[in-house]
Every structure is written in C-alpha cells, then in structure tokens.
Amino acid sequence: DSGVTQTPKHLITATGQRVTLRCSPRSGDLSVYWYQQSLDQGLQFLIQYYNGEERAKGNILERFSAQQFPDLHSELNLSSLELGDSALYFCASSDQATNEKLFFGSGTQLSVL
Amino acid sequence: GQQLNQSPQSMFIQEGEDVSMNCTSSSIFNTWLWYKQDPGEGPVLLIALYKAGELTSNGRLTAQFGITRKDSFLNISASIPSDVGIYFCAGPNYGGATNKLIFGTGTLLAVQP
C-alpha cells in the first residue's frame, strides 16, 4: 500500500460528459502529480501541484483541469469527454516539490463510451 | 522532447532465469529510476541511481547508471512468478524549478512457473 488513495477505481461515462477524479496523497506529502496511462501513449505526465499551487504542467489538454485543496487532496476534472480520453489515470505524491521518488495510487480506470 | 526507449518490449521467460533490460535516452539524465507496475496497480519505485557508473542492488534486482548518462540497465536474477509486471525506467526532466518524471515505454515481463 503506497498510502496514496484514488477514487473511484472505475468510471464509465459517455462522450461529452464531465467527471472528477479524486486523490489523497500520502500523509505529509505536499506534492501531487497526475499521470495518464494509455496503450499508445504510455505514462504521460499531466500536471503537478505543490502545497496548493500549480508547479508544473505537462501534456494536459485544455478540457482537463486540476486543483489541490488546503487539506492537500487533489481533484482532476475532465470535461467534454471523448473516446480517446479512455485511460488509466494515476495520482502520485512526494514530500518535496522536486522529488523523483513518487508514490503512486492504484489509479482510476476511465472508460468513455 | 526527451524520450526514453526501453528494450525489449516484452519478455517471456521460465522461472529461475535471469533477465536483462535496458533503457536509452536521446539526452543526458542526472538521475535514473526503475519502477515496476503490477497488474491493476500503480508503479512502485524499485531502484534510484544518481551517479554515472553507479551499480545498485535491491534484492535480486541490480540496476546500473550508464557512463554516458544516456542509458541504464536493470537485471533480475533467478526470476520468480511474482516478478511478472511492467518495468519502467524514468528520469526527471527539469524545467526551471520544477521537475516532471518522464517514463520509458516499458518492458513487459511474463514468468512461466
């Protein structure tokens, strides 16, 4: 158990819809990272938050947004969903802003039908 | 952008065999990490390497930081069924004061009992 909690584990929705993925980092970790894993793109970095503020941005679509709350949990919002957004979304946390040792949650499997 | 290519893409071996896999980059990395992803789970950090030429072990796993800083190697000795999973190399892409981990394409390992 990495200590990182992601909910829900599975999500099935339709094109055009909006969903919210939730992540609770390990106790004491200030950084939260979001990654997308798909068969054709592999593990892609989306965005990082550190202590409530956006720290780094990767290949995140404009239809996607994230935030980190005062209690350090984070949410990833995906809107106007397309079939190609179907993927495994991982949250990871670390205790520093620039720490390579990430602890990953079990992921949320998103299926867009 | 930076890419990490792993080979082989997949391996099917017998229990007890030794395994070797590698990761190459088009650019230099100052840190190399190896993660393992079990089916249905998020990646878990196995080994971290910080110095060119460094050789580090974690049980039956041994990883090396290539002297060119553009590659890294992972060896697993006397494989067992629970070694099954996807092995990823990763390296931090520092952009300003931030870091984002770039993951390799992965090596899928299957172990026949």
CSV table of C-alpha atoms in Angstrom, one decimal:
chain,number,residue,atom,x,y,z
A,1,ASP,CA,0.0,0.0,0.0
A,2,SER,CA,1.6,3.3,-1.2
A,3,GLY,CA,-0.5,5.4,1.1
A,4,VAL,CA,-2.0,7.3,-1.9
A,5,THR,CA,-5.7,6.9,-2.3
A,6,GLN,CA,-7.6,7.4,-5.5
A,7,THR,CA,-11.3,7.3,-6.1
A,8,PRO,CA,-13.2,6.0,-7.8
A,9,LYS,CA,-11.4,2.9,-9.0
A,10,HIS,CA,-13.5,2.6,-12.1
A,11,LEU,CA,-15.6,5.2,-14.0
A,12,ILE,CA,-17.8,4.6,-17.1
A,13,THR,CA,-19.3,7.5,-18.8
A,14,ALA,CA,-20.4,8.8,-22.1
A,15,THR,CA,-18.9,11.2,-24.6
A,16,GLY,CA,-19.4,14.9,-23.8
A,17,GLN,CA,-19.7,14.3,-20.1
A,18,ARG,CA,-17.6,15.6,-17.3
A,19,VAL,CA,-16.0,13.6,-14.5
A,20,THR,CA,-13.9,14.3,-11.4
A,21,LEU,CA,-11.2,12.1,-10.2
A,22,ARG,CA,-10.0,12.4,-6.6
A,23,CYS,CA,-6.7,11.8,-4.9
A,24,SER,CA,-5.5,11.8,-1.3
A,25,PRO,CA,-1.7,11.9,-1.1
A,26,ARG,CA,0.4,10.1,1.5
A,27,SER,CA,0.3,11.7,4.9
A,28,GLY,CA,2.8,14.6,5.0
A,29,ASP,CA,3.3,14.8,1.2
A,30,LEU,CA,2.9,18.3,-0.3
A,31,SER,CA,3.3,17.4,-4.0
A,32,VAL,CA,0.6,15.7,-6.0
A,33,TYR,CA,1.2,14.6,-9.6
A,34,TRP,CA,-1.3,13.4,-12.2
A,35,TYR,CA,-0.4,10.9,-14.9
A,36,GLN,CA,-2.4,9.4,-17.8
A,37,GLN,CA,-1.6,5.9,-18.9
A,38,SER,CA,-2.8,4.5,-22.2
A,39,LEU,CA,-1.6,1.7,-24.5
A,40,ASP,CA,-0.5,4.0,-27.3
A,41,GLN,CA,1.0,6.9,-25.2
A,42,GLY,CA,2.4,5.1,-22.2
A,43,LEU,CA,2.7,7.0,-18.9
A,44,GLN,CA,2.3,10.7,-19.6
A,45,PHE,CA,2.7,13.5,-17.1
A,46,LEU,CA,-0.2,15.8,-16.9
A,47,ILE,CA,0.2,18.3,-14.0
A,48,GLN,CA,1.8,18.8,-10.6
A,49,TYR,CA,0.6,20.7,-7.6
A,50,TYR,CA,2.8,21.6,-4.6
A,51,ASN,CA,1.2,22.9,-1.4
A,52,GLY,CA,-1.9,24.1,-3.2
A,53,GLU,CA,-0.2,25.8,-6.2
A,54,GLU,CA,0.3,24.5,-9.7
A,55,ARG,CA,4.0,23.7,-10.1
A,56,ALA,CA,4.5,22.0,-13.5
A,57,LYS,CA,2.4,21.3,-16.5
A,58,GLY,CA,2.8,18.5,-19.0
A,59,ASN,CA,0.7,17.2,-21.8
A,60,ILE,CA,-2.6,18.3,-20.2
A,61,LEU,CA,-5.5,19.1,-22.5
A,62,GLU,CA,-7.4,22.4,-22.1
A,63,ARG,CA,-10.5,20.3,-21.4
A,64,PHE,CA,-8.7,19.0,-18.3
A,65,SER,CA,-8.1,20.9,-15.1
A,66,ALA,CA,-6.9,20.1,-11.6
A,67,GLN,CA,-6.6,21.7,-8.2
A,68,GLN,CA,-5.1,20.9,-4.9
A,69,PHE,CA,-7.1,21.9,-1.8
A,70,PRO,CA,-6.0,23.2,1.6
A,71,ASP,CA,-6.1,19.7,3.0
A,72,LEU,CA,-3.7,18.7,0.2
A,73,HIS,CA,-6.1,16.3,-1.6
A,74,SER,CA,-6.4,16.9,-5.3
A,75,GLU,CA,-9.0,16.6,-8.0
A,76,LEU,CA,-8.6,16.1,-11.7
A,77,ASN,CA,-11.6,17.4,-13.7
A,78,LEU,CA,-12.1,16.0,-17.2
A,79,SER,CA,-14.8,17.7,-19.4
A,80,SER,CA,-16.3,17.3,-22.8
A,81,LEU,CA,-15.0,13.7,-22.7
A,82,GLU,CA,-14.0,12.0,-25.9
A,83,LEU,CA,-13.5,8.3,-26.7
A,84,GLY,CA,-9.7,8.9,-26.7
A,85,ASP,CA,-9.8,10.0,-23.1
A,86,SER,CA,-10.3,6.5,-22.0
A,87,ALA,CA,-7.3,5.6,-20.0
A,88,LEU,CA,-5.9,4.8,-16.6
A,89,TYR,CA,-5.3,8.0,-14.6
A,90,PHE,CA,-2.8,7.9,-11.8
A,91,CYS,CA,-2.1,10.2,-9.0
A,92,ALA,CA,1.3,10.2,-7.2
A,93,SER,CA,2.7,12.1,-4.3
A,94,SER,CA,6.0,13.1,-2.9
A,95,ASP,CA,7.2,15.1,0.1
A,96,GLN,CA,9.0,17.8,-1.9
A,97,ALA,CA,8.5,20.0,-4.9
A,98,THR,CA,11.3,18.4,-6.8
A,99,ASN,CA,11.5,14.8,-5.7
A,100,GLU,CA,11.8,12.0,-8.2
A,101,LYS,CA,10.7,9.3,-5.7
A,102,LEU,CA,7.0,9.3,-6.4
A,103,PHE,CA,4.4,7.1,-4.7
A,104,PHE,CA,1.6,6.1,-7.0
A,105,GLY,CA,-2.0,5.3,-6.2
A,106,SER,CA,-3.8,2.4,-7.8
A,107,GLY,CA,-5.4,4.6,-10.4
A,108,THR,CA,-8.8,5.3,-11.8
A,109,GLN,CA,-9.8,3.4,-15.0
A,110,LEU,CA,-11.9,5.8,-17.1
A,111,SER,CA,-14.0,4.3,-19.9
A,112,VAL,CA,-15.7,6.8,-22.2
A,113,LEU,CA,-18.4,5.1,-24.3
B,1,GLY,CA,11.1,16.3,-26.2
B,2,GLN,CA,13.0,13.8,-24.2
B,3,GLN,CA,12.1,10.2,-24.9
B,4,LEU,CA,13.1,7.0,-23.1
B,5,ASN,CA,13.1,3.9,-25.1
B,6,GLN,CA,13.1,0.5,-23.4
B,7,SER,CA,14.1,-2.9,-24.8
B,8,PRO,CA,13.0,-5.5,-25.1
B,9,GLN,CA,9.3,-4.5,-25.3
B,10,SER,CA,8.3,-7.8,-23.7
B,11,MET,CA,9.9,-10.9,-22.4
B,12,PHE,CA,8.5,-14.4,-21.7
B,13,ILE,CA,10.8,-16.5,-19.6
B,14,GLN,CA,10.9,-19.5,-17.4
B,15,GLU,CA,11.1,-19.3,-13.6
B,16,GLY,CA,14.7,-19.3,-12.4
B,17,GLU,CA,16.1,-17.5,-15.5
B,18,ASP,CA,18.0,-14.2,-15.3
B,19,VAL,CA,16.5,-11.1,-17.0
B,20,SER,CA,18.2,-8.1,-18.6
B,21,MET,CA,16.5,-5.0,-19.9
B,22,ASN,CA,17.7,-1.6,-20.8
B,23,CYS,CA,16.6,2.0,-21.3
B,24,THR,CA,18.1,4.6,-23.6
B,25,SER,CA,17.7,8.3,-24.0
B,26,SER,CA,18.5,10.8,-26.7
B,27,SER,CA,19.7,13.2,-24.0
B,28,ILE,CA,21.6,13.1,-20.7
B,29,PHE,CA,19.9,12.3,-17.4
B,30,ASN,CA,21.4,13.0,-14.0
B,31,THR,CA,19.1,10.5,-12.3
B,32,TRP,CA,17.7,7.2,-13.4
B,33,LEU,CA,14.9,5.4,-11.7
B,34,TRP,CA,13.4,2.0,-12.2
B,35,TYR,CA,9.7,1.3,-11.4
B,36,LYS,CA,7.6,-1.8,-11.5
B,37,GLN,CA,3.9,-1.9,-12.2
B,38,ASP,CA,1.9,-4.9,-11.1
B,39,PRO,CA,-1.3,-5.7,-12.9
B,40,GLY,CA,-4.1,-3.4,-11.7
B,41,GLU,CA,-1.7,-1.2,-9.6
B,42,GLY,CA,0.3,1.9,-9.9
B,43,PRO,CA,4.1,1.9,-10.5
B,44,VAL,CA,6.3,1.2,-7.4
B,45,LEU,CA,9.9,2.5,-7.2
B,46,LEU,CA,12.5,-0.2,-7.2
B,47,ILE,CA,15.8,1.5,-7.5
B,48,ALA,CA,17.2,5.0,-7.8
B,49,LEU,CA,20.6,5.8,-9.4
B,50,TYR,CA,22.3,9.2,-9.0
B,51,LYS,CA,25.8,8.8,-10.4
B,52,ALA,CA,27.2,7.8,-13.8
B,53,GLY,CA,28.6,4.2,-13.5
B,54,GLU,CA,26.7,3.6,-10.2
B,55,LEU,CA,25.6,0.0,-9.6
B,56,THR,CA,22.8,-0.5,-7.1
B,57,SER,CA,21.1,-3.7,-5.9
B,58,ASN,CA,17.7,-4.3,-4.3
B,59,GLY,CA,17.4,-8.0,-3.5
B,60,ARG,CA,17.6,-9.9,-6.8
B,61,LEU,CA,17.4,-6.7,-8.8
B,62,THR,CA,20.5,-4.8,-9.9
B,63,ALA,CA,20.5,-1.6,-11.9
B,64,GLN,CA,23.3,0.4,-13.4
B,65,PHE,CA,23.6,4.1,-14.4
B,66,GLY,CA,25.3,4.1,-17.8
B,67,ILE,CA,28.6,6.0,-18.0
B,68,THR,CA,27.3,8.0,-21.0
B,69,ARG,CA,24.4,9.1,-18.8
B,70,LYS,CA,22.1,8.3,-21.7
B,71,ASP,CA,21.3,4.7,-20.6
B,72,SER,CA,20.5,2.5,-17.7
B,73,PHE,CA,20.2,-1.2,-17.3
B,74,LEU,CA,18.1,-3.5,-15.0
B,75,ASN,CA,18.9,-7.1,-14.2
B,76,ILE,CA,16.8,-9.6,-12.3
B,77,SER,CA,18.4,-12.8,-11.2
B,78,ALA,CA,16.6,-16.1,-10.6
B,79,SER,CA,13.2,-14.8,-11.6
B,80,ILE,CA,10.1,-15.9,-9.8
B,81,PRO,CA,6.4,-15.7,-10.8
B,82,SER,CA,5.8,-12.5,-8.7
B,83,ASP,CA,8.3,-10.7,-10.9
B,84,VAL,CA,5.6,-10.5,-13.5
B,85,GLY,CA,4.7,-6.9,-14.4
B,86,ILE,CA,5.8,-4.0,-16.5
B,87,TYR,CA,9.1,-2.4,-15.7
B,88,PHE,CA,9.6,1.3,-16.4
B,89,CYS,CA,12.7,3.4,-16.4
B,90,ALA,CA,12.2,7.0,-15.6
B,91,GLY,CA,14.2,10.2,-15.4
B,92,PRO,CA,13.4,13.7,-14.3
B,93,ASN,CA,13.1,16.4,-16.9
B,94,TYR,CA,14.0,19.6,-15.0
B,95,GLY,CA,12.3,22.7,-16.4
B,96,GLY,CA,13.2,25.7,-14.3
B,97,ALA,CA,12.5,25.0,-10.6
B,98,THR,CA,10.2,22.1,-11.3
B,99,ASN,CA,10.6,18.5,-12.2
B,100,LYS,CA,8.5,16.0,-14.1
B,101,LEU,CA,9.3,12.4,-14.4
B,102,ILE,CA,9.5,11.0,-17.9
B,103,PHE,CA,8.7,7.3,-18.1
B,104,GLY,CA,10.1,4.9,-20.6
B,105,THR,CA,8.0,2.8,-22.9
B,106,GLY,CA,8.1,-0.2,-20.5
B,107,THR,CA,9.2,-3.8,-20.7
B,108,LEU,CA,6.5,-6.4,-20.0
B,109,LEU,CA,7.8,-9.4,-18.2
B,110,ALA,CA,6.0,-12.7,-18.0
B,111,VAL,CA,7.4,-15.6,-16.0
B,112,GLN,CA,6.3,-19.1,-16.6
B,113,PRO,CA,6.3,-21.2,-13.4
